[in-house]
Amino acid sequence: MQSPLFLLALLLLAGVTPATAATAEPPADLIFYGRHILPMAADKPTGQRGLRAVAVRGERIVYVGRADRLRKEQAHLIGPDTEAIELGRQALLPGFIDAHGHLTFQAFTIDLANVAPPPVGPVSTIADLQDTLRSYIAERAVQPGDWISGNGYDDSLLAEGRHPTRRDLDAVSTEHPIALMHISGHLMTANSRALALAGITADSADPQGGLIRRWPDSEEPNGVLEETATYPLRPFLFGTQQNVMDNLRRALELYASYGITTIQDGATAPESIELIRAAADAGLLQQDVIFYPVQNAIAPIPEAWALGRYGKRAKAGGIKLVLDGSPQGKTAYLSAPYEVPPDGQDADYRGYPIHPPAKVSALVDHYLRLGVPILAHANGDAAAELLVNAVADTEHERDHRTVMIHAQTVREDQLQRMAELGIIPSFFSAHTFFWGDWHRDSVLGLERASRISPTATARRLGLNYTVHNDAPIVPPDMLRLLWATSSRITRSGAVLGAAERATVYDALLAITRNAAAQAFEEADKGTLAVGKLADLVVLSRNPLRVPRKRLLELTIVSTWSHGRQIYGNVAE
């Protein structure tokens, strides 16, 4: 073996100094320079002075720090072909991570009739809804007998204050079967022809975890279906899709426009897994996609899922359990009655679970023992109790990071237990804007509604929570989510639960660092650090320097995934 001194002599004879030997790596492909670079690595915002820099080579970050040190100590990273982007007043952050949503559902809804209320759609009355459907039929020249599907109707924002019924939809057409998805994704309404084709009649029994609404004093369905009662219609709603791959491409572009570099597909059906795999094989995925197949029974994990391993930008992250329904649809499972019960229910109505407690415990125990990560949909506090108890009763030694999806009405005592058990709440905090008034006045009452999505309490208890949009329930607009989480302003302009407002920085952590850790991806994503993937977003201004009420004025300038720009223009 040659001595270190001998090797040093050889280097000197060759004209190579120790410094140049250590810096023989190639230059960066791209360097961002700016005074508003937010690494999101600290628990609290830290002051930064002077010009900063982030250098990218290939898919990875190779430098984060002061620009003057880069030029002095890492000058080899600046080559003749290195692209320099001067951010000016713009801000650079880690790419936003979708902590919960439904990519393929978003893709499937792109070509459906948009029957949502403003600002997402045009419908404020049942007459608006009917006109929208008639225009959809005429514009698309839909042939008699073909299905008409729509998405996003919202009884809480219709002037009539009720769900459209089969009679309302029969007035649009009796030739076409018509099925509309509720804004929550947990209810549907259908016309007479659609109900007949799905085999839903007066003789149909309510399924476990669902309800067929009926006309008063009758067994005849009125067209409105809840939870598992919607299952017979769902294949018709999405089964006639055309240009599915192109719709998926459009959905990916939509996510990129909102700064999202990792996308979730929660409750993934088998056909959606096939679509994601086909898109991956075709090289269509420009962001990472994590899917969580829905599991309603104990079953082995298929080897084809390759759990936890990416293949061409897609991977199975775990499984999804659905424990209850929707608060805005009044099917979430609560421990105390709804403020105003839905039609046909009495004053002590509290919603209902999808599965009985014993089944929830068996499912959680089975998958945690296998080491399979679990996302569990639980909106109501009674559903939250089912999950917390199930995790508490399971013996496991793994870092499981079970996620309570939505956690809308979770109580402080439950959050304390979640902190002890390692359960992560992922709050649907966009609700404070979209349905805050409805929750206050009809769903929960002022006291309970003021505590929905309790981000401040979760932070105080040491929980590194995440927040999400649940797209396409609401658009995957991460800046609106940031604003809603930190302001809690409702549609009417009221503040709902000021004590539960998150700081802007904590809300940013929830869609970057915390969201990466939720998915076991903190080694690669969530912060700006050397060695991590160059998943980046450039914002028009620094969100920490903008008044909270003006966060909605921010825009996404550009989005970068694995070092490649996938949306927008280069910075100023």
mmCIF file of C-alpha atoms in Angstrom, residues 194 284 443:
data_model
loop_
_atom_site.group_PDB
_atom_site.id
_atom_site.type_symbol
_atom_site.label_atom_id
_atom_site.label_comp_id
_atom_site.label_asym_id
_atom_site.label_seq_id
_atom_site.Cartn_x
_atom_site.Cartn_y
_atom_site.Cartn_z
ATOM 1 C CA ALA A 194 -79.996 5.732 -13.622
ATOM 2 C CA LEU A 284 -46.219 10.412 -18.560
ATOM 3 C CA VAL A 443 -73.581 20.843 10.917
#
